[in-house]
Each structure stands twice: as structure tokens, then as C-alpha cells.
């Protein structure tokens, strides 16, 4: 019997973005909260395995910003839910560029990016390679943790890397036991190998290396949000110190530290997050 601990709901509009073939709707789908389009839009970029309303704080952040003139947009990317294993960050950037083109048609002129977990990597790559830089006025990075350091904590880490390198460039996927999603060796290496495309927030990088990796983030104002009890961060990593290092590399405002886990589940943390994002969004309006 299913047990529902809480109800999460959001009113709004589903809309299609991306190419639509004649006679059928083959585009991607996103959701815009509220009853109308606004000139200012928050685009929430979720992490691996996530999709609509995956983050329990999304509705509260949307409500907090609606009163300040922002609509809240949640796109479904080709990599959403369990699609990430066969996609890469560049694919996500392409999807987000298509989304932005659609937002412009609906009158959006300013975008605030809010990434969670691996969605933070998407934002870095979007700022580096996206084609709609003029729309982006700021970025919030919630839970920018290292996938590689998480993988390194697994007992079979060396075996995973070895298998991925053996199968790289072939049509073979990684063994079914590797991940809950079907995952190709290239994406596994991107996430788990040092210097992989996804490896942007690891604590063993020097300050100079972080500044090089995160240089695209300096194009717009940024805010780092990290949880002090993040279960995906190895115990040897000082989360507070790492948040400060990331903020310095991005030339951002001081980080927000929450006494919570990676998902951010407590009402107290939600209140702090909403207040910080609302204040940051206002500063980005210009």
C-alpha cells in the first residue's frame, strides 16, 4: 500500500519546446507555474533521476518569487529521470537553448537559473557554450557536489573505471548493476573520472584549477547553496570550506549553508532557501 507523507502540487501550464514535426508533437515539454507568462523567468535545472517537482522546495521557491514578478519554469530534458546515462552535458545545453528560444517567444527577457545537484554542472556548461547568454542574469547552484568523489567512495570504483575504459567507443553499455539507469561508458567516465566533463566541483582541485573550471560562472552573479549533512559528500570533505572555495572561484556572494541533506527537506531550510533566492533574484533584475 502506497504511503504519501506529504502532498506537492503546482498549478500552471505545460508547454512544448523544441522541434515539432508536422502532424505530431515530438518536442520536449516544460511546465510554467502560475496563470501567465512574465518578463522574468526562473528556470529550474534538476539533477540526475529528477524531473518535475522532484525537489520538495520547488513549489515554495516558485511561490516566493511569483510575488516578485517571476514565473517558474521546470523543463523536462532528454536526460531527465533515467535518461541521463545515454546523454551528456552538451545534450542538456542543446535542450536548454531550445527552451530559451521558446521562452523568448513568450515574452521572457530575463532568466535566473536555479540548478540542483548535477543541474549545477549543466549551468556551468550552459554559461560556457549556450547561445542565449544575454537572457541569463544570475545563477543559483544548490548542492554543487562532486559526482566523482561520490563514485570514489564506492568499493568497486576501480573496477567501474576499468570496465568503462574497456567499453569506451563501442556500442556496449555498462553492466546492468552499475546504475539504476542504462548508462554508457562515456557518461560513466564523465561523472566518475578525474577531469571528466562532469567533474567540476571536486574538493581535491586546487584553487587555480577551480577558477579555470568555473570561469564561465563569473559571467553572471551567482549564489552557492550547500547542505552541511549532504550524504553525497565524503566525510573527509569540509563542506563549509568547499562552499567558500567554490564561491571564491565564481566571484559570487557568500554561500548559504543549510543544516540539511542533499535534497533539502526541512521547513526551516526551505524558509532560508526561499529568502536567499528571493533576495538574490531581486538583485539580478537590474
mmCIF file of C-alpha atoms in Angstrom:
data_model
loop_
_atom_site.group_PDB
_atom_site.id
_atom_site.type_symbol
_atom_site.label_atom_id
_atom_site.label_comp_id
_atom_site.label_asym_id
_atom_site.label_seq_id
_atom_site.Cartn_x
_atom_site.Cartn_y
_atom_site.Cartn_z
ATOM 1 C CA UNK A 1 0.000 0.000 0.000
ATOM 2 C CA UNK A 2 1.389 3.378 -1.003
ATOM 3 C CA UNK A 3 2.200 5.816 1.771
ATOM 4 C CA UNK A 4 2.107 9.534 0.982
ATOM 5 C CA UNK A 5 3.997 11.560 3.593
ATOM 6 C CA UNK A 6 3.148 14.916 2.047
ATOM 7 C CA UNK A 7 1.415 16.383 -0.991
ATOM 8 C CA UNK A 8 3.253 18.516 -3.519
ATOM 9 C CA UNK A 9 1.225 20.258 -6.214
ATOM 10 C CA UNK A 10 1.652 23.189 -8.543
ATOM 11 C CA UNK A 11 -0.755 24.983 -10.844
ATOM 12 C CA UNK A 12 0.454 26.189 -14.214
ATOM 13 C CA UNK A 13 0.779 25.365 -17.880
ATOM 14 C CA UNK A 14 2.543 22.548 -19.685
ATOM 15 C CA UNK A 15 4.068 23.684 -22.945
ATOM 16 C CA UNK A 16 6.134 22.200 -25.752
ATOM 17 C CA UNK A 17 9.568 23.485 -26.675
ATOM 18 C CA UNK A 18 11.974 22.307 -29.335
ATOM 19 C CA UNK A 19 11.278 20.996 -32.855
ATOM 20 C CA UNK A 20 7.709 19.893 -33.515
ATOM 21 C CA UNK A 21 7.198 17.711 -36.575
ATOM 22 C CA UNK A 22 4.225 18.192 -38.844
ATOM 23 C CA UNK A 23 1.292 16.077 -37.755
ATOM 24 C CA UNK A 24 2.653 15.297 -34.300
ATOM 25 C CA UNK A 25 4.126 16.739 -31.128
ATOM 26 C CA UNK A 26 7.660 15.411 -30.801
ATOM 27 C CA UNK A 27 9.082 18.356 -28.902
ATOM 28 C CA UNK A 28 10.161 18.396 -25.290
ATOM 29 C CA UNK A 29 7.833 19.552 -22.518
ATOM 30 C CA UNK A 30 8.232 22.061 -19.716
ATOM 31 C CA UNK A 31 5.953 23.452 -17.028
ATOM 32 C CA UNK A 32 5.451 27.114 -16.228
ATOM 33 C CA UNK A 33 3.895 27.871 -12.863
ATOM 34 C CA UNK A 34 1.192 30.482 -12.408
ATOM 35 C CA UNK A 35 -1.534 31.815 -14.667
ATOM 36 C CA UNK A 36 0.543 33.954 -17.012
ATOM 37 C CA UNK A 37 3.932 34.479 -18.576
ATOM 38 C CA UNK A 38 6.217 37.048 -17.012
ATOM 39 C CA UNK A 39 9.140 39.025 -18.375
ATOM 40 C CA UNK A 40 11.292 37.401 -15.685
ATOM 41 C CA UNK A 41 11.596 33.607 -15.529
ATOM 42 C CA UNK A 42 13.327 31.244 -13.116
ATOM 43 C CA UNK A 43 14.495 28.097 -14.915
ATOM 44 C CA UNK A 44 14.977 25.155 -12.571
ATOM 45 C CA UNK A 45 17.554 22.658 -13.872
ATOM 46 C CA UNK A 46 17.178 19.426 -11.906
ATOM 47 C CA UNK A 47 19.784 16.721 -11.292
ATOM 48 C CA UNK A 48 20.204 13.058 -12.186
ATOM 49 C CA UNK A 49 16.997 10.948 -11.902
ATOM 50 C CA UNK A 50 14.928 14.113 -11.359
ATOM 51 C CA UNK A 51 12.090 15.727 -13.273
ATOM 52 C CA UNK A 52 9.015 17.808 -12.465
ATOM 53 C CA UNK A 53 8.618 18.611 -8.756
ATOM 54 C CA UNK A 54 11.470 16.301 -7.764
ATOM 55 C CA UNK A 55 12.778 18.863 -5.280
ATOM 56 C CA UNK A 56 10.422 19.390 -2.310
ATOM 57 C CA UNK A 57 11.352 23.083 -2.102
ATOM 58 C CA UNK A 58 10.462 23.897 -5.725
ATOM 59 C CA UNK A 59 6.852 24.896 -5.035
ATOM 60 C CA UNK A 60 7.853 27.175 -2.144
ATOM 61 C CA UNK A 61 10.567 28.904 -4.176
ATOM 62 C CA UNK A 62 8.102 29.337 -7.046
ATOM 63 C CA UNK A 63 5.501 30.874 -4.729
ATOM 64 C CA UNK A 64 8.070 33.165 -3.093
ATOM 65 C CA UNK A 65 9.228 34.528 -6.436
ATOM 66 C CA UNK A 66 5.765 34.808 -8.019
ATOM 67 C CA UNK A 67 5.022 37.781 -5.778
ATOM 68 C CA UNK A 68 8.195 39.445 -7.041
ATOM 69 C CA UNK A 69 7.236 39.162 -10.715
ATOM 70 C CA UNK A 70 8.928 35.875 -11.677
ATOM 71 C CA UNK A 71 7.390 32.814 -13.293
ATOM 72 C CA UNK A 72 8.942 29.417 -12.522
ATOM 73 C CA UNK A 73 9.817 27.032 -15.370
ATOM 74 C CA UNK A 74 10.704 23.356 -14.993
ATOM 75 C CA UNK A 75 11.920 21.751 -18.233
ATOM 76 C CA UNK A 76 11.976 18.047 -18.964
ATOM 77 C CA UNK A 77 15.275 17.423 -20.759
ATOM 78 C CA UNK A 78 16.185 14.379 -22.812
ATOM 79 C CA UNK A 79 18.360 13.384 -19.831
ATOM 80 C CA UNK A 80 15.616 13.783 -17.212
ATOM 81 C CA UNK A 81 14.520 10.916 -14.979
ATOM 82 C CA UNK A 82 16.518 7.865 -16.174
ATOM 83 C CA UNK A 83 17.677 9.331 -19.482
ATOM 84 C CA UNK A 84 20.976 10.715 -18.189
ATOM 85 C CA UNK A 85 23.004 7.556 -18.783
ATOM 86 C CA UNK A 86 22.809 7.927 -22.559
ATOM 87 C CA UNK A 87 23.172 11.719 -22.647
ATOM 88 C CA UNK A 88 25.871 14.251 -21.799
ATOM 89 C CA UNK A 89 26.102 17.831 -20.584
ATOM 90 C CA UNK A 90 26.313 19.101 -24.150
ATOM 91 C CA UNK A 91 22.958 17.440 -24.885
ATOM 92 C CA UNK A 92 21.475 19.261 -21.900
ATOM 93 C CA UNK A 93 22.865 22.573 -23.131
ATOM 94 C CA UNK A 94 21.254 21.976 -26.524
ATOM 95 C CA UNK A 95 17.895 21.263 -24.849
ATOM 96 C CA UNK A 96 18.154 24.374 -22.680
ATOM 97 C CA UNK A 97 19.000 26.518 -25.703
ATOM 98 C CA UNK A 98 15.789 25.261 -27.329
ATOM 99 C CA UNK A 99 13.884 26.107 -24.148
ATOM 100 C CA UNK A 100 15.299 29.631 -24.064
ATOM 101 C CA UNK A 101 14.290 30.219 -27.675
ATOM 102 C CA UNK A 102 10.735 29.275 -26.729
ATOM 103 C CA UNK A 103 10.776 31.493 -23.626
ATOM 104 C CA UNK A 104 11.703 34.483 -25.781
ATOM 105 C CA UNK A 105 8.642 33.841 -27.963
ATOM 106 C CA UNK A 106 6.525 34.041 -24.793
ATOM 107 C CA UNK A 107 7.994 37.406 -23.840
ATOM 108 C CA UNK A 108 10.659 36.352 -21.345
ATOM 109 C CA UNK A 109 13.541 38.803 -21.259
ATOM 110 C CA UNK A 110 15.443 37.836 -18.092
ATOM 111 C CA UNK A 111 16.293 34.381 -16.770
ATOM 112 C CA UNK A 112 17.535 33.280 -13.366
ATOM 113 C CA UNK A 113 18.952 29.745 -13.433
ATOM 114 C CA UNK A 114 18.440 27.546 -10.374
ATOM 115 C CA UNK A 115 20.357 24.280 -10.617
ATOM 116 C CA UNK A 116 20.231 21.391 -8.198
ATOM 117 C CA UNK A 117 22.904 18.697 -7.931
ATOM 118 C CA UNK A 118 24.053 17.706 -11.442
ATOM 119 C CA UNK A 119 21.905 20.548 -12.743
ATOM 120 C CA UNK A 120 24.692 22.782 -11.444
ATOM 121 C CA UNK A 121 27.066 21.210 -13.977
ATOM 122 C CA UNK A 122 24.524 21.994 -16.682
ATOM 123 C CA UNK A 123 24.570 25.663 -15.710
ATOM 124 C CA UNK A 124 28.368 25.874 -15.912
ATOM 125 C CA UNK A 125 28.320 24.323 -19.388
ATOM 126 C CA UNK A 126 25.382 26.486 -20.472
ATOM 127 C CA UNK A 127 27.254 29.636 -19.472
ATOM 128 C CA UNK A 128 30.288 28.369 -21.374
ATOM 129 C CA UNK A 129 28.607 27.146 -24.555
ATOM 130 C CA UNK A 130 24.977 28.275 -24.655
ATOM 131 C CA UNK A 131 23.727 30.706 -27.292
ATOM 132 C CA UNK A 132 21.377 32.823 -25.154
ATOM 133 C CA UNK A 133 23.826 34.469 -22.738
ATOM 134 C CA UNK A 134 22.027 37.795 -22.960
ATOM 135 C CA UNK A 135 18.970 36.344 -21.177
ATOM 136 C CA UNK A 136 20.825 34.942 -18.154
ATOM 137 C CA UNK A 137 21.024 37.450 -15.312
ATOM 138 C CA UNK A 138 22.118 35.154 -12.476
ATOM 139 C CA UNK A 139 22.573 31.569 -11.333
ATOM 140 C CA UNK A 140 21.895 29.696 -8.090
ATOM 141 C CA UNK A 141 23.856 26.481 -7.534
ATOM 142 C CA UNK A 142 22.107 24.238 -4.989
ATOM 143 C CA UNK A 143 24.094 21.178 -3.928
ATOM 144 C CA UNK A 144 27.057 21.549 -6.324
ATOM 145 C CA UNK A 145 28.817 18.394 -5.139
ATOM 146 C CA UNK A 146 31.324 16.107 -6.819
ATOM 147 C CA UNK A 147 29.933 13.028 -8.555
ATOM 148 C CA UNK A 148 33.490 11.791 -8.927
ATOM 149 C CA UNK A 149 34.218 11.932 -5.196
ATOM 150 C CA UNK A 150 30.987 10.048 -4.541
ATOM 151 C CA UNK A 151 31.989 7.337 -7.010
ATOM 152 C CA UNK A 152 35.442 7.153 -5.423
ATOM 153 C CA UNK A 153 33.792 6.227 -2.135
ATOM 154 C CA UNK A 154 32.308 3.073 -3.702
ATOM 155 C CA UNK A 155 34.174 -0.215 -3.117
ATOM 156 C CA UNK A 156 34.068 -1.115 -6.825
ATOM 157 C CA UNK A 157 35.280 2.268 -8.104
ATOM 158 C CA UNK A 158 38.462 0.963 -9.729
ATOM 159 C CA UNK A 159 36.553 -1.869 -11.404
ATOM 160 C CA UNK A 160 33.937 0.571 -12.755
ATOM 161 C CA UNK A 161 36.582 2.793 -14.313
ATOM 162 C CA UNK A 162 38.385 -0.179 -15.815
ATOM 163 C CA UNK A 163 35.209 -1.548 -17.386
ATOM 164 C CA UNK A 164 34.220 1.880 -18.713
ATOM 165 C CA UNK A 165 37.600 2.388 -20.369
ATOM 166 C CA UNK A 166 37.449 -1.083 -21.943
ATOM 167 C CA UNK A 167 33.998 -0.400 -23.421
ATOM 168 C CA UNK A 168 34.566 3.235 -24.346
ATOM 169 C CA UNK A 169 33.984 3.857 -28.050
ATOM 170 C CA UNK A 170 31.960 0.674 -28.531
ATOM 171 C CA UNK A 171 28.209 0.056 -28.654
ATOM 172 C CA UNK A 172 28.309 -1.688 -25.278
ATOM 173 C CA UNK A 173 26.671 -0.205 -22.202
ATOM 174 C CA UNK A 174 27.977 -0.587 -18.677
ATOM 175 C CA UNK A 175 26.826 -3.694 -16.752
ATOM 176 C CA UNK A 176 23.216 -3.501 -15.525
ATOM 177 C CA UNK A 177 24.368 -3.403 -11.903
ATOM 178 C CA UNK A 178 26.306 -0.160 -12.469
ATOM 179 C CA UNK A 179 23.375 2.222 -12.121
ATOM 180 C CA UNK A 180 19.599 2.269 -11.922
ATOM 181 C CA UNK A 181 19.637 3.783 -15.402
ATOM 182 C CA UNK A 182 21.161 2.304 -18.527
ATOM 183 C CA UNK A 183 24.491 4.115 -18.731
ATOM 184 C CA UNK A 184 27.111 4.235 -21.446
ATOM 185 C CA UNK A 185 30.826 4.142 -20.589
ATOM 186 C CA UNK A 186 31.347 7.699 -21.802
ATOM 187 C CA UNK A 187 28.838 9.141 -19.310
ATOM 188 C CA UNK A 188 30.214 6.985 -16.516
ATOM 189 C CA UNK A 189 33.717 8.313 -17.188
ATOM 190 C CA UNK A 190 32.392 11.865 -17.420
ATOM 191 C CA UNK A 191 30.898 11.513 -13.944
ATOM 192 C CA UNK A 192 33.484 9.315 -12.240
ATOM 193 C CA UNK A 193 36.912 10.031 -13.732
ATOM 194 C CA UNK A 194 39.082 12.943 -12.653
ATOM 195 C CA UNK A 195 38.899 15.620 -15.308
ATOM 196 C CA UNK A 196 35.670 14.211 -16.743
ATOM 197 C CA UNK A 197 33.242 16.663 -18.300
ATOM 198 C CA UNK A 198 31.017 16.455 -15.197
ATOM 199 C CA UNK A 199 33.913 16.773 -12.739
ATOM 200 C CA UNK A 200 33.619 20.461 -11.859
ATOM 201 C CA UNK A 201 33.206 20.691 -8.082
ATOM 202 C CA UNK A 202 35.714 18.219 -6.595
ATOM 203 C CA UNK A 203 37.451 19.243 -3.389
ATOM 204 C CA UNK A 204 40.883 17.982 -4.456
ATOM 205 C CA UNK A 205 41.202 20.578 -7.196
ATOM 206 C CA UNK A 206 43.487 23.489 -6.380
ATOM 207 C CA UNK A 207 42.034 26.986 -6.171
ATOM 208 C CA UNK A 208 43.588 27.819 -9.539
ATOM 209 C CA UNK A 209 42.057 24.700 -11.103
ATOM 210 C CA UNK A 210 38.623 25.572 -9.724
ATOM 211 C CA UNK A 211 38.911 29.103 -11.069
ATOM 212 C CA UNK A 212 39.700 27.726 -14.533
ATOM 213 C CA UNK A 213 36.882 25.166 -14.460
ATOM 214 C CA UNK A 214 34.319 27.622 -13.119
ATOM 215 C CA UNK A 215 35.405 30.702 -15.060
ATOM 216 C CA UNK A 216 32.159 30.674 -17.130
ATOM 217 C CA UNK A 217 30.256 31.219 -13.869
ATOM 218 C CA UNK A 218 31.866 34.645 -13.464
ATOM 219 C CA UNK A 219 29.815 35.958 -16.408
ATOM 220 C CA UNK A 220 26.765 36.484 -14.165
ATOM 221 C CA UNK A 221 26.128 36.912 -10.419
ATOM 222 C CA UNK A 222 25.942 33.592 -8.593
ATOM 223 C CA UNK A 223 24.854 32.099 -5.274
ATOM 224 C CA UNK A 224 26.126 28.825 -3.812
ATOM 225 C CA UNK A 225 23.815 26.786 -1.535
ATOM 226 C CA UNK A 226 25.204 23.709 0.199
ATOM 227 C CA UNK A 227 23.874 21.363 2.869
ATOM 228 C CA UNK A 228 26.096 20.543 5.825
ATOM 229 C CA UNK A 229 24.674 16.996 6.035
ATOM 230 C CA UNK A 230 24.891 16.229 2.319
ATOM 231 C CA UNK A 231 25.086 12.442 2.104
ATOM 232 C CA UNK A 232 26.838 12.529 -1.270
ATOM 233 C CA UNK A 233 29.853 14.385 0.105
ATOM 234 C CA UNK A 234 32.593 12.143 1.584
ATOM 235 C CA UNK A 235 33.251 12.614 5.297
ATOM 236 C CA UNK A 236 36.773 13.943 4.714
ATOM 237 C CA UNK A 237 35.461 16.984 2.823
ATOM 238 C CA UNK A 238 34.866 20.169 4.821
ATOM 239 C CA UNK A 239 31.592 21.296 3.240
ATOM 240 C CA UNK A 240 31.743 24.823 4.636
ATOM 241 C CA UNK A 241 35.291 25.341 3.362
ATOM 242 C CA UNK A 242 34.429 23.841 -0.026
ATOM 243 C CA UNK A 243 31.415 26.132 -0.384
ATOM 244 C CA UNK A 244 33.676 29.114 0.270
ATOM 245 C CA UNK A 245 36.218 27.888 -2.300
ATOM 246 C CA UNK A 246 33.510 27.483 -4.945
ATOM 247 C CA UNK A 247 32.106 30.927 -4.167
ATOM 248 C CA UNK A 248 35.554 32.472 -4.488
ATOM 249 C CA UNK A 249 36.160 30.742 -7.821
ATOM 250 C CA UNK A 250 32.812 32.020 -9.129
ATOM 251 C CA UNK A 251 33.313 35.529 -7.692
ATOM 252 C CA UNK A 252 29.932 35.037 -6.040
ATOM 253 C CA UNK A 253 28.176 36.295 -2.938
ATOM 254 C CA UNK A 254 28.891 34.436 0.344
ATOM 255 C CA UNK A 255 27.430 30.899 0.278
ATOM 256 C CA UNK A 256 24.259 29.829 2.064
ATOM 257 C CA UNK A 257 24.861 26.809 4.316
ATOM 258 C CA UNK A 258 21.875 24.734 5.423
ATOM 259 C CA UNK A 259 21.653 22.187 8.213
ATOM 260 C CA UNK A 260 20.087 19.614 5.919
ATOM 261 C CA UNK A 261 20.707 16.768 3.473
ATOM 262 C CA UNK A 262 21.276 16.848 -0.286
ATOM 263 C CA UNK A 263 17.575 17.035 -1.173
ATOM 264 C CA UNK A 264 16.842 19.783 1.412
ATOM 265 C CA UNK A 265 13.728 18.574 3.200
ATOM 266 C CA UNK A 266 13.085 20.607 6.368
ATOM 267 C CA UNK A 267 10.680 23.532 6.566
ATOM 268 C CA UNK A 268 13.340 25.639 8.295
ATOM 269 C CA UNK A 269 15.768 25.087 5.418
ATOM 270 C CA UNK A 270 13.040 25.811 2.883
ATOM 271 C CA UNK A 271 12.354 29.155 4.556
ATOM 272 C CA UNK A 272 16.047 30.122 4.484
ATOM 273 C CA UNK A 273 16.400 28.980 0.881
ATOM 274 C CA UNK A 274 13.333 30.927 -0.250
ATOM 275 C CA UNK A 275 14.515 34.096 1.479
ATOM 276 C CA UNK A 276 18.002 33.831 -0.021
ATOM 277 C CA UNK A 277 16.796 33.090 -3.556
ATOM 278 C CA UNK A 278 14.171 35.846 -3.400
ATOM 279 C CA UNK A 279 16.768 38.404 -2.306
ATOM 280 C CA UNK A 280 19.259 37.194 -4.911
ATOM 281 C CA UNK A 281 16.617 37.286 -7.667
ATOM 282 C CA UNK A 282 15.762 40.865 -6.863
ATOM 283 C CA UNK A 283 19.429 41.843 -7.101
ATOM 284 C CA UNK A 284 19.597 40.212 -10.551
ATOM 285 C CA UNK A 285 16.692 42.140 -12.036
ATOM 286 C CA UNK A 286 18.897 45.132 -12.701
#
